[in-house]
């Protein structure tokens, strides 16, 4: 009888232990998932790629372009984090720096001061250029802040970069949310044999760029760089939790080709609101330009 009682007592203890472990496990799983999502938003991936362009002048063969989009700075802590990141990225010694919009969120522009100071110290021999995103509502103050850091804000405008007596053109588009981008006028400004890198915050601009024609006909752009979609930010089973229009949802991240025009959509650096990612990642791109 004593053995049976001891055995039954042991079994009861095991059952109680299992009952205690179950709620602890149910609590630990969402906490682990949140930690994973937070880490996914904080760890920045450097993505290298070689891009082959038929119209690229020989002098620019091997030129390196650093493309960063969607900083979404919200306060001094984010500004300091972005400044530290750009200080590290400066060691890559890119020839050209391109920024894809959405710099400061909220009403505290002073929180980004450290970032703009780091941006001013960032060296790019061929120049530093940027476009505005939908979050950059006050473009005049943004232009002033970027200008103080030596960055040219391009709003439906172009800049010519020269090297070895040859030229590369950077075309910066206004954000599609403003419905003001003059694609046809921009296209007619170029002949088909010029090399034009198009910088756009929203990948939806890809359609307008493709439809517009160069002076004399044909394609006017050679490469489109965009951001905005954050890779969907939180994706489960191939579906994003963000509500996006169909033209944006079909190009969440990565490389896209229609005809001979490639587009790179970066997943961006930082998310607005809660810094959480799942099925996406924070990233910056280092592109090496090559003659096709």
PDB file of C-alpha atoms in Angstrom:
ATOM      1  CA  UNK A   1       0.000   0.000   0.000  1.00  0.00           C
ATOM      2  CA  UNK A   2       2.817   2.396   0.878  1.00  0.00           C
ATOM      3  CA  UNK A   3       4.447   1.800  -2.493  1.00  0.00           C
ATOM      4  CA  UNK A   4       1.189   2.446  -4.316  1.00  0.00           C
ATOM      5  CA  UNK A   5       0.609   5.687  -2.375  1.00  0.00           C
ATOM      6  CA  UNK A   6       4.142   6.878  -3.128  1.00  0.00           C
ATOM      7  CA  UNK A   7       3.708   6.062  -6.804  1.00  0.00           C
ATOM      8  CA  UNK A   8       0.387   7.906  -6.937  1.00  0.00           C
ATOM      9  CA  UNK A   9       1.887  10.909  -5.151  1.00  0.00           C
ATOM     10  CA  UNK A  10       4.741  11.005  -7.665  1.00  0.00           C
ATOM     11  CA  UNK A  11       2.299  10.882 -10.564  1.00  0.00           C
ATOM     12  CA  UNK A  12       0.296  13.739  -9.044  1.00  0.00           C
ATOM     13  CA  UNK A  13       3.434  15.839  -8.720  1.00  0.00           C
ATOM     14  CA  UNK A  14       4.234  15.251 -12.393  1.00  0.00           C
ATOM     15  CA  UNK A  15       0.736  16.297 -13.410  1.00  0.00           C
ATOM     16  CA  UNK A  16       0.960  19.468 -11.321  1.00  0.00           C
ATOM     17  CA  UNK A  17       4.356  20.187 -12.880  1.00  0.00           C
ATOM     18  CA  UNK A  18       2.923  19.800 -16.372  1.00  0.00           C
ATOM     19  CA  UNK A  19       0.036  22.100 -15.487  1.00  0.00           C
ATOM     20  CA  UNK A  20       2.506  24.749 -14.284  1.00  0.00           C
ATOM     21  CA  UNK A  21       4.733  24.452 -17.373  1.00  0.00           C
ATOM     22  CA  UNK A  22       1.906  24.882 -19.870  1.00  0.00           C
ATOM     23  CA  UNK A  23       0.981  28.515 -19.021  1.00  0.00           C
ATOM     24  CA  UNK A  24       4.666  29.373 -18.715  1.00  0.00           C
ATOM     25  CA  UNK A  25       5.265  27.973 -22.190  1.00  0.00           C
ATOM     26  CA  UNK A  26       2.253  29.825 -23.605  1.00  0.00           C
ATOM     27  CA  UNK A  27       3.642  33.055 -22.128  1.00  0.00           C
ATOM     28  CA  UNK A  28       7.201  32.428 -23.303  1.00  0.00           C
ATOM     29  CA  UNK A  29       6.303  31.797 -26.958  1.00  0.00           C
ATOM     30  CA  UNK A  30       4.872  35.284 -27.701  1.00  0.00           C
ATOM     31  CA  UNK A  31       7.720  36.877 -25.743  1.00  0.00           C
ATOM     32  CA  UNK A  32      10.261  34.979 -27.845  1.00  0.00           C
ATOM     33  CA  UNK A  33       8.425  36.035 -30.995  1.00  0.00           C
ATOM     34  CA  UNK A  34       8.470  39.693 -29.921  1.00  0.00           C
ATOM     35  CA  UNK A  35      12.211  39.464 -29.199  1.00  0.00           C
ATOM     36  CA  UNK A  36      12.739  37.925 -32.638  1.00  0.00           C
ATOM     37  CA  UNK A  37      10.701  40.692 -34.289  1.00  0.00           C
ATOM     38  CA  UNK A  38      12.576  43.398 -32.380  1.00  0.00           C
ATOM     39  CA  UNK A  39      15.957  41.896 -33.308  1.00  0.00           C
ATOM     40  CA  UNK A  40      14.866  41.714 -36.946  1.00  0.00           C
ATOM     41  CA  UNK A  41      14.198  45.449 -36.907  1.00  0.00           C
ATOM     42  CA  UNK A  42      17.498  46.343 -35.215  1.00  0.00           C
ATOM     43  CA  UNK A  43      20.014  44.185 -37.092  1.00  0.00           C
ATOM     44  CA  UNK A  44      21.010  45.983 -40.301  1.00  0.00           C
ATOM     45  CA  UNK A  45      22.082  43.882 -43.286  1.00  0.00           C
ATOM     46  CA  UNK A  46      24.585  45.180 -45.840  1.00  0.00           C
ATOM     47  CA  UNK A  47      23.510  43.925 -49.282  1.00  0.00           C
ATOM     48  CA  UNK A  48      26.181  44.042 -52.014  1.00  0.00           C
ATOM     49  CA  UNK A  49      25.265  43.702 -55.682  1.00  0.00           C
ATOM     50  CA  UNK A  50      26.793  44.292 -59.104  1.00  0.00           C
ATOM     51  CA  UNK A  51      24.499  46.088 -61.556  1.00  0.00           C
ATOM     52  CA  UNK A  52      25.182  45.844 -65.294  1.00  0.00           C
ATOM     53  CA  UNK A  53      23.980  48.820 -67.363  1.00  0.00           C
ATOM     54  CA  UNK A  54      24.342  49.084 -71.137  1.00  0.00           C
ATOM     55  CA  UNK A  55      24.553  52.892 -71.195  1.00  0.00           C
ATOM     56  CA  UNK A  56      27.032  53.203 -68.325  1.00  0.00           C
ATOM     57  CA  UNK A  57      30.028  55.329 -69.380  1.00  0.00           C
ATOM     58  CA  UNK A  58      33.381  53.559 -69.163  1.00  0.00           C
ATOM     59  CA  UNK A  59      34.640  56.057 -66.584  1.00  0.00           C
ATOM     60  CA  UNK A  60      31.954  54.871 -64.137  1.00  0.00           C
ATOM     61  CA  UNK A  61      32.660  51.164 -64.513  1.00  0.00           C
ATOM     62  CA  UNK A  62      33.300  49.957 -60.955  1.00  0.00           C
ATOM     63  CA  UNK A  63      31.770  53.027 -59.275  1.00  0.00           C
ATOM     64  CA  UNK A  64      30.125  52.125 -55.967  1.00  0.00           C
ATOM     65  CA  UNK A  65      26.751  53.496 -54.899  1.00  0.00           C
ATOM     66  CA  UNK A  66      25.459  53.321 -51.320  1.00  0.00           C
ATOM     67  CA  UNK A  67      21.644  53.365 -51.259  1.00  0.00           C
ATOM     68  CA  UNK A  68      19.815  53.943 -47.946  1.00  0.00           C
ATOM     69  CA  UNK A  69      16.065  54.439 -47.596  1.00  0.00           C
ATOM     70  CA  UNK A  70      13.415  54.886 -44.884  1.00  0.00           C
ATOM     71  CA  UNK A  71      15.346  56.099 -41.843  1.00  0.00           C
ATOM     72  CA  UNK A  72      12.133  57.065 -39.988  1.00  0.00           C
ATOM     73  CA  UNK A  73      13.979  58.821 -37.152  1.00  0.00           C
ATOM     74  CA  UNK A  74      11.700  59.235 -34.123  1.00  0.00           C
ATOM     75  CA  UNK A  75      13.574  61.136 -31.422  1.00  0.00           C
ATOM     76  CA  UNK A  76      17.143  61.575 -30.272  1.00  0.00           C
ATOM     77  CA  UNK A  77      17.818  57.870 -29.689  1.00  0.00           C
ATOM     78  CA  UNK A  78      16.994  56.999 -33.299  1.00  0.00           C
ATOM     79  CA  UNK A  79      19.040  59.981 -34.474  1.00  0.00           C
ATOM     80  CA  UNK A  80      22.076  58.798 -32.513  1.00  0.00           C
ATOM     81  CA  UNK A  81      21.631  55.248 -33.794  1.00  0.00           C
ATOM     82  CA  UNK A  82      21.459  56.482 -37.402  1.00  0.00           C
ATOM     83  CA  UNK A  83      24.523  58.664 -36.869  1.00  0.00           C
ATOM     84  CA  UNK A  84      26.508  55.692 -35.533  1.00  0.00           C
ATOM     85  CA  UNK A  85      25.405  53.589 -38.488  1.00  0.00           C
ATOM     86  CA  UNK A  86      26.466  56.195 -41.045  1.00  0.00           C
ATOM     87  CA  UNK A  87      29.827  56.535 -39.332  1.00  0.00           C
ATOM     88  CA  UNK A  88      30.300  52.797 -39.899  1.00  0.00           C
ATOM     89  CA  UNK A  89      29.013  52.938 -43.475  1.00  0.00           C
ATOM     90  CA  UNK A  90      31.533  55.674 -44.235  1.00  0.00           C
ATOM     91  CA  UNK A  91      34.293  53.064 -43.919  1.00  0.00           C
ATOM     92  CA  UNK A  92      32.913  51.416 -47.092  1.00  0.00           C
ATOM     93  CA  UNK A  93      34.143  54.484 -49.027  1.00  0.00           C
ATOM     94  CA  UNK A  94      31.349  54.594 -51.633  1.00  0.00           C
ATOM     95  CA  UNK A  95      31.692  56.947 -54.588  1.00  0.00           C
ATOM     96  CA  UNK A  96      28.047  58.039 -54.482  1.00  0.00           C
ATOM     97  CA  UNK A  97      25.462  58.255 -51.692  1.00  0.00           C
ATOM     98  CA  UNK A  98      21.748  58.078 -52.541  1.00  0.00           C
ATOM     99  CA  UNK A  99      19.011  58.511 -49.922  1.00  0.00           C
ATOM    100  CA  UNK A 100      15.476  57.292 -50.595  1.00  0.00           C
ATOM    101  CA  UNK A 101      13.220  59.381 -48.350  1.00  0.00           C
ATOM    102  CA  UNK A 102      11.313  59.282 -45.025  1.00  0.00           C
ATOM    103  CA  UNK A 103      13.964  60.790 -42.759  1.00  0.00           C
ATOM    104  CA  UNK A 104      12.290  62.251 -39.669  1.00  0.00           C
ATOM    105  CA  UNK A 105       8.946  61.316 -38.108  1.00  0.00           C
ATOM    106  CA  UNK A 106       7.012  63.487 -35.675  1.00  0.00           C
ATOM    107  CA  UNK A 107       7.441  67.073 -34.574  1.00  0.00           C
ATOM    108  CA  UNK A 108      10.951  66.833 -33.159  1.00  0.00           C
ATOM    109  CA  UNK A 109      13.399  67.641 -35.979  1.00  0.00           C
ATOM    110  CA  UNK A 110      16.115  68.342 -33.408  1.00  0.00           C
ATOM    111  CA  UNK A 111      16.137  64.624 -32.577  1.00  0.00           C
ATOM    112  CA  UNK A 112      17.765  64.005 -35.951  1.00  0.00           C
ATOM    113  CA  UNK A 113      20.544  66.539 -35.427  1.00  0.00           C
ATOM    114  CA  UNK A 114      23.147  63.862 -34.715  1.00  0.00           C
ATOM    115  CA  UNK A 115      22.204  62.096 -37.952  1.00  0.00           C
ATOM    116  CA  UNK A 116      22.581  65.232 -40.083  1.00  0.00           C
ATOM    117  CA  UNK A 117      25.964  65.923 -38.467  1.00  0.00           C
ATOM    118  CA  UNK A 118      27.137  62.405 -39.346  1.00  0.00           C
ATOM    119  CA  UNK A 119      25.742  62.892 -42.838  1.00  0.00           C
ATOM    120  CA  UNK A 120      27.776  66.078 -43.227  1.00  0.00           C
ATOM    121  CA  UNK A 121      30.956  64.177 -42.338  1.00  0.00           C
ATOM    122  CA  UNK A 122      30.118  61.327 -44.739  1.00  0.00           C
ATOM    123  CA  UNK A 123      32.428  61.438 -47.761  1.00  0.00           C
ATOM    124  CA  UNK A 124      31.205  60.493 -51.244  1.00  0.00           C
ATOM    125  CA  UNK A 125      33.487  61.873 -54.001  1.00  0.00           C
ATOM    126  CA  UNK A 126      30.783  61.807 -56.703  1.00  0.00           C
ATOM    127  CA  UNK A 127      28.171  63.478 -54.519  1.00  0.00           C
ATOM    128  CA  UNK A 128      25.292  62.912 -52.105  1.00  0.00           C
ATOM    129  CA  UNK A 129      21.698  63.053 -53.359  1.00  0.00           C
ATOM    130  CA  UNK A 130      18.261  62.465 -51.862  1.00  0.00           C
ATOM    131  CA  UNK A 131      14.530  62.450 -52.542  1.00  0.00           C
ATOM    132  CA  UNK A 132      11.645  63.086 -50.152  1.00  0.00           C
ATOM    133  CA  UNK A 133       9.100  60.495 -49.020  1.00  0.00           C
ATOM    134  CA  UNK A 134       5.478  60.776 -47.976  1.00  0.00           C
ATOM    135  CA  UNK A 135       6.529  61.348 -44.347  1.00  0.00           C
ATOM    136  CA  UNK A 136       8.706  64.327 -45.326  1.00  0.00           C
ATOM    137  CA  UNK A 137       5.883  66.863 -45.417  1.00  0.00           C
ATOM    138  CA  UNK A 138       8.002  69.984 -44.903  1.00  0.00           C
ATOM    139  CA  UNK A 139      10.319  69.660 -47.886  1.00  0.00           C
ATOM    140  CA  UNK A 140      11.712  73.194 -47.496  1.00  0.00           C
ATOM    141  CA  UNK A 141      13.077  72.478 -44.002  1.00  0.00           C
ATOM    142  CA  UNK A 142      14.281  69.068 -45.178  1.00  0.00           C
ATOM    143  CA  UNK A 143      16.090  70.678 -48.091  1.00  0.00           C
ATOM    144  CA  UNK A 144      17.778  73.074 -45.664  1.00  0.00           C
ATOM    145  CA  UNK A 145      18.828  70.285 -43.292  1.00  0.00           C
ATOM    146  CA  UNK A 146      20.133  68.081 -46.108  1.00  0.00           C
ATOM    147  CA  UNK A 147      21.842  71.033 -47.783  1.00  0.00           C
ATOM    148  CA  UNK A 148      23.741  71.800 -44.582  1.00  0.00           C
ATOM    149  CA  UNK A 149      25.020  68.207 -44.751  1.00  0.00           C
ATOM    150  CA  UNK A 150      26.111  68.595 -48.363  1.00  0.00           C
ATOM    151  CA  UNK A 151      23.207  66.533 -49.747  1.00  0.00           C
ATOM    152  CA  UNK A 152      21.217  67.776 -52.748  1.00  0.00           C
ATOM    153  CA  UNK A 153      17.470  67.167 -52.509  1.00  0.00           C
ATOM    154  CA  UNK A 154      16.120  66.345 -55.970  1.00  0.00           C
ATOM    155  CA  UNK A 155      12.406  67.001 -56.486  1.00  0.00           C
ATOM    156  CA  UNK A 156      11.535  66.172 -60.097  1.00  0.00           C
ATOM    157  CA  UNK A 157      15.002  67.384 -60.936  1.00  0.00           C
ATOM    158  CA  UNK A 158      18.269  65.970 -62.223  1.00  0.00           C
ATOM    159  CA  UNK A 159      21.921  66.234 -61.281  1.00  0.00           C
ATOM    160  CA  UNK A 160      24.883  65.429 -63.518  1.00  0.00           C
ATOM    161  CA  UNK A 161      27.839  63.617 -62.023  1.00  0.00           C
ATOM    162  CA  UNK A 162      31.100  63.780 -63.955  1.00  0.00           C
ATOM    163  CA  UNK A 163      34.063  61.425 -63.910  1.00  0.00           C
ATOM    164  CA  UNK A 164      36.890  61.074 -66.400  1.00  0.00           C
ATOM    165  CA  UNK A 165      35.209  63.483 -68.800  1.00  0.00           C
ATOM    166  CA  UNK A 166      31.989  61.413 -68.906  1.00  0.00           C
ATOM    167  CA  UNK A 167      28.620  61.928 -67.237  1.00  0.00           C
ATOM    168  CA  UNK A 168      26.150  59.962 -65.139  1.00  0.00           C
ATOM    169  CA  UNK A 169      22.739  61.480 -64.394  1.00  0.00           C
ATOM    170  CA  UNK A 170      20.755  61.187 -61.140  1.00  0.00           C
ATOM    171  CA  UNK A 171      17.019  61.900 -61.556  1.00  0.00           C
ATOM    172  CA  UNK A 172      15.100  62.414 -58.311  1.00  0.00           C
ATOM    173  CA  UNK A 173      11.300  62.098 -58.320  1.00  0.00           C
ATOM    174  CA  UNK A 174       8.704  63.699 -56.076  1.00  0.00           C
ATOM    175  CA  UNK A 175       6.726  61.215 -54.006  1.00  0.00           C
ATOM    176  CA  UNK A 176       3.775  59.635 -55.820  1.00  0.00           C
ATOM    177  CA  UNK A 177       1.423  60.702 -52.993  1.00  0.00           C
ATOM    178  CA  UNK A 178       1.678  64.259 -54.328  1.00  0.00           C
ATOM    179  CA  UNK A 179       0.569  63.234 -57.843  1.00  0.00           C
ATOM    180  CA  UNK A 180       2.864  65.850 -59.378  1.00  0.00           C
ATOM    181  CA  UNK A 181       5.681  63.859 -60.995  1.00  0.00           C
ATOM    182  CA  UNK A 182       6.135  65.010 -64.642  1.00  0.00           C
ATOM    183  CA  UNK A 183       7.342  61.691 -66.052  1.00  0.00           C
ATOM    184  CA  UNK A 184       6.915  62.705 -69.697  1.00  0.00           C
ATOM    185  CA  UNK A 185       8.842  65.972 -69.250  1.00  0.00           C
ATOM    186  CA  UNK A 186      11.649  64.214 -67.421  1.00  0.00           C
ATOM    187  CA  UNK A 187      11.917  61.555 -70.111  1.00  0.00           C
ATOM    188  CA  UNK A 188      12.095  64.089 -72.950  1.00  0.00           C
ATOM    189  CA  UNK A 189      15.047  65.759 -71.214  1.00  0.00           C
ATOM    190  CA  UNK A 190      17.286  62.821 -72.148  1.00  0.00           C
ATOM    191  CA  UNK A 191      18.405  60.941 -75.196  1.00  0.00           C
ATOM    192  CA  UNK A 192      18.206  57.171 -75.117  1.00  0.00           C
ATOM    193  CA  UNK A 193      21.974  56.665 -74.878  1.00  0.00           C
ATOM    194  CA  UNK A 194      22.487  58.671 -71.664  1.00  0.00           C
ATOM    195  CA  UNK A 195      22.846  56.738 -68.412  1.00  0.00           C
ATOM    196  CA  UNK A 196      20.165  57.820 -65.900  1.00  0.00           C
ATOM    197  CA  UNK A 197      19.711  56.463 -62.369  1.00  0.00           C
ATOM    198  CA  UNK A 198      16.204  57.220 -61.111  1.00  0.00           C
ATOM    199  CA  UNK A 199      15.774  57.760 -57.370  1.00  0.00           C
ATOM    200  CA  UNK A 200      12.187  57.404 -56.131  1.00  0.00           C
ATOM    201  CA  UNK A 201      10.812  56.870 -52.653  1.00  0.00           C
ATOM    202  CA  UNK A 202       7.808  54.839 -53.790  1.00  0.00           C
ATOM    203  CA  UNK A 203       8.215  51.905 -56.223  1.00  0.00           C
ATOM    204  CA  UNK A 204       4.827  52.802 -57.757  1.00  0.00           C
ATOM    205  CA  UNK A 205       6.740  55.381 -59.813  1.00  0.00           C
ATOM    206  CA  UNK A 206       8.194  52.495 -61.840  1.00  0.00           C
ATOM    207  CA  UNK A 207       5.156  52.420 -64.132  1.00  0.00           C
ATOM    208  CA  UNK A 208       5.377  56.144 -64.912  1.00  0.00           C
ATOM    209  CA  UNK A 209       9.104  55.878 -65.582  1.00  0.00           C
ATOM    210  CA  UNK A 210       8.597  52.972 -67.988  1.00  0.00           C
ATOM    211  CA  UNK A 211       5.740  54.601 -69.894  1.00  0.00           C
ATOM    212  CA  UNK A 212       7.568  57.907 -70.461  1.00  0.00           C
ATOM    213  CA  UNK A 213       9.885  58.053 -73.460  1.00  0.00           C
ATOM    214  CA  UNK A 214      13.246  59.640 -74.064  1.00  0.00           C
ATOM    215  CA  UNK A 215      13.794  62.432 -76.541  1.00  0.00           C
ATOM    216  CA  UNK A 216      13.501  60.744 -79.917  1.00  0.00           C
ATOM    217  CA  UNK A 217      11.719  57.708 -78.432  1.00  0.00           C
ATOM    218  CA  UNK A 218      12.768  54.695 -76.391  1.00  0.00           C
ATOM    219  CA  UNK A 219      13.578  54.239 -72.715  1.00  0.00           C
ATOM    220  CA  UNK A 220      15.180  57.123 -70.828  1.00  0.00           C
ATOM    221  CA  UNK A 221      16.035  55.437 -67.496  1.00  0.00           C
ATOM    222  CA  UNK A 222      18.597  52.714 -66.833  1.00  0.00           C
ATOM    223  CA  UNK A 223      17.947  51.847 -63.177  1.00  0.00           C
ATOM    224  CA  UNK A 224      15.248  52.696 -60.607  1.00  0.00           C
ATOM    225  CA  UNK A 225      15.997  52.719 -56.855  1.00  0.00           C
ATOM    226  CA  UNK A 226      13.066  52.800 -54.412  1.00  0.00           C
ATOM    227  CA  UNK A 227      12.036  51.962 -50.847  1.00  0.00           C
ATOM    228  CA  UNK A 228       8.845  52.752 -48.929  1.00  0.00           C
ATOM    229  CA  UNK A 229       7.340  49.253 -48.587  1.00  0.00           C
ATOM    230  CA  UNK A 230       9.717  48.052 -45.827  1.00  0.00           C
ATOM    231  CA  UNK A 231       9.522  44.574 -47.311  1.00  0.00           C
ATOM    232  CA  UNK A 232       5.983  44.367 -45.930  1.00  0.00           C
ATOM    233  CA  UNK A 233       7.471  44.838 -42.407  1.00  0.00           C
ATOM    234  CA  UNK A 234       5.456  41.945 -40.935  1.00  0.00           C
ATOM    235  CA  UNK A 235       4.815  39.065 -43.315  1.00  0.00           C
ATOM    236  CA  UNK A 236       3.143  35.759 -42.484  1.00  0.00           C
ATOM    237  CA  UNK A 237       2.790  32.974 -45.063  1.00  0.00           C
ATOM    238  CA  UNK A 238       3.665  35.382 -47.848  1.00  0.00           C
ATOM    239  CA  UNK A 239       1.100  37.999 -46.785  1.00  0.00           C
ATOM    240  CA  UNK A 240       1.948  41.396 -45.356  1.00  0.00           C
ATOM    241  CA  UNK A 241       0.157  42.895 -42.370  1.00  0.00           C
ATOM    242  CA  UNK A 242       0.526  46.354 -43.926  1.00  0.00           C
ATOM    243  CA  UNK A 243      -2.305  47.683 -46.064  1.00  0.00           C
ATOM    244  CA  UNK A 244      -0.771  48.513 -49.431  1.00  0.00           C
ATOM    245  CA  UNK A 245      -2.260  49.379 -52.828  1.00  0.00           C
ATOM    246  CA  UNK A 246      -1.901  46.578 -55.412  1.00  0.00           C
ATOM    247  CA  UNK A 247       0.815  48.444 -57.349  1.00  0.00           C
ATOM    248  CA  UNK A 248       2.925  48.576 -54.176  1.00  0.00           C
ATOM    249  CA  UNK A 249       2.089  45.131 -52.816  1.00  0.00           C
ATOM    250  CA  UNK A 250       3.392  43.435 -55.969  1.00  0.00           C
ATOM    251  CA  UNK A 251       6.917  44.788 -55.411  1.00  0.00           C
ATOM    252  CA  UNK A 252       7.592  44.592 -51.681  1.00  0.00           C
ATOM    253  CA  UNK A 253      11.348  44.090 -51.868  1.00  0.00           C
ATOM    254  CA  UNK A 254      14.214  43.004 -54.084  1.00  0.00           C
ATOM    255  CA  UNK A 255      14.852  43.195 -57.807  1.00  0.00           C
ATOM    256  CA  UNK A 256      12.176  43.611 -60.452  1.00  0.00           C
ATOM    257  CA  UNK A 257      12.474  43.668 -64.238  1.00  0.00           C
ATOM    258  CA  UNK A 258      10.019  44.665 -66.942  1.00  0.00           C
ATOM    259  CA  UNK A 259      11.676  44.901 -70.319  1.00  0.00           C
ATOM    260  CA  UNK A 260      15.230  46.151 -69.912  1.00  0.00           C
ATOM    261  CA  UNK A 261      14.591  48.424 -66.897  1.00  0.00           C
ATOM    262  CA  UNK A 262      15.678  46.979 -63.528  1.00  0.00           C
ATOM    263  CA  UNK A 263      14.270  48.282 -60.233  1.00  0.00           C
ATOM    264  CA  UNK A 264      15.650  47.667 -56.752  1.00  0.00           C
ATOM    265  CA  UNK A 265      13.205  48.046 -53.847  1.00  0.00           C
ATOM    266  CA  UNK A 266      15.030  48.289 -50.530  1.00  0.00           C
ATOM    267  CA  UNK A 267      13.379  47.036 -47.331  1.00  0.00           C
ATOM    268  CA  UNK A 268      14.600  50.204 -45.639  1.00  0.00           C
ATOM    269  CA  UNK A 269      16.441  50.959 -42.469  1.00  0.00           C
ATOM    270  CA  UNK A 270      13.828  51.594 -39.774  1.00  0.00           C
ATOM    271  CA  UNK A 271      10.069  51.135 -39.371  1.00  0.00           C
ATOM    272  CA  UNK A 272       7.705  53.895 -38.216  1.00  0.00           C
ATOM    273  CA  UNK A 273       5.873  53.214 -34.977  1.00  0.00           C
ATOM    274  CA  UNK A 274       6.808  49.963 -33.236  1.00  0.00           C
ATOM    275  CA  UNK A 275      10.292  48.728 -34.253  1.00  0.00           C
ATOM    276  CA  UNK A 276       9.177  45.206 -35.154  1.00  0.00           C
ATOM    277  CA  UNK A 277       9.802  43.074 -38.248  1.00  0.00           C
ATOM    278  CA  UNK A 278       8.864  39.557 -39.233  1.00  0.00           C
ATOM    279  CA  UNK A 279       9.605  38.079 -42.628  1.00  0.00           C
ATOM    280  CA  UNK A 280      11.505  41.253 -43.579  1.00  0.00           C
ATOM    281  CA  UNK A 281      14.771  42.858 -42.526  1.00  0.00           C
ATOM    282  CA  UNK A 282      16.520  46.195 -42.138  1.00  0.00           C
ATOM    283  CA  UNK A 283      19.003  46.709 -44.943  1.00  0.00           C
ATOM    284  CA  UNK A 284      21.218  49.066 -46.921  1.00  0.00           C
ATOM    285  CA  UNK A 285      22.569  48.385 -50.410  1.00  0.00           C
ATOM    286  CA  UNK A 286      26.066  48.787 -51.806  1.00  0.00           C
ATOM    287  CA  UNK A 287      25.843  48.649 -55.599  1.00  0.00           C
ATOM    288  CA  UNK A 288      28.807  48.325 -57.923  1.00  0.00           C
ATOM    289  CA  UNK A 289      28.032  49.712 -61.386  1.00  0.00           C
ATOM    290  CA  UNK A 290      29.308  47.705 -64.360  1.00  0.00           C
ATOM    291  CA  UNK A 291      29.190  48.179 -68.110  1.00  0.00           C
ATOM    292  CA  UNK A 292      27.018  45.478 -69.664  1.00  0.00           C
TER     293      UNK A 292
END
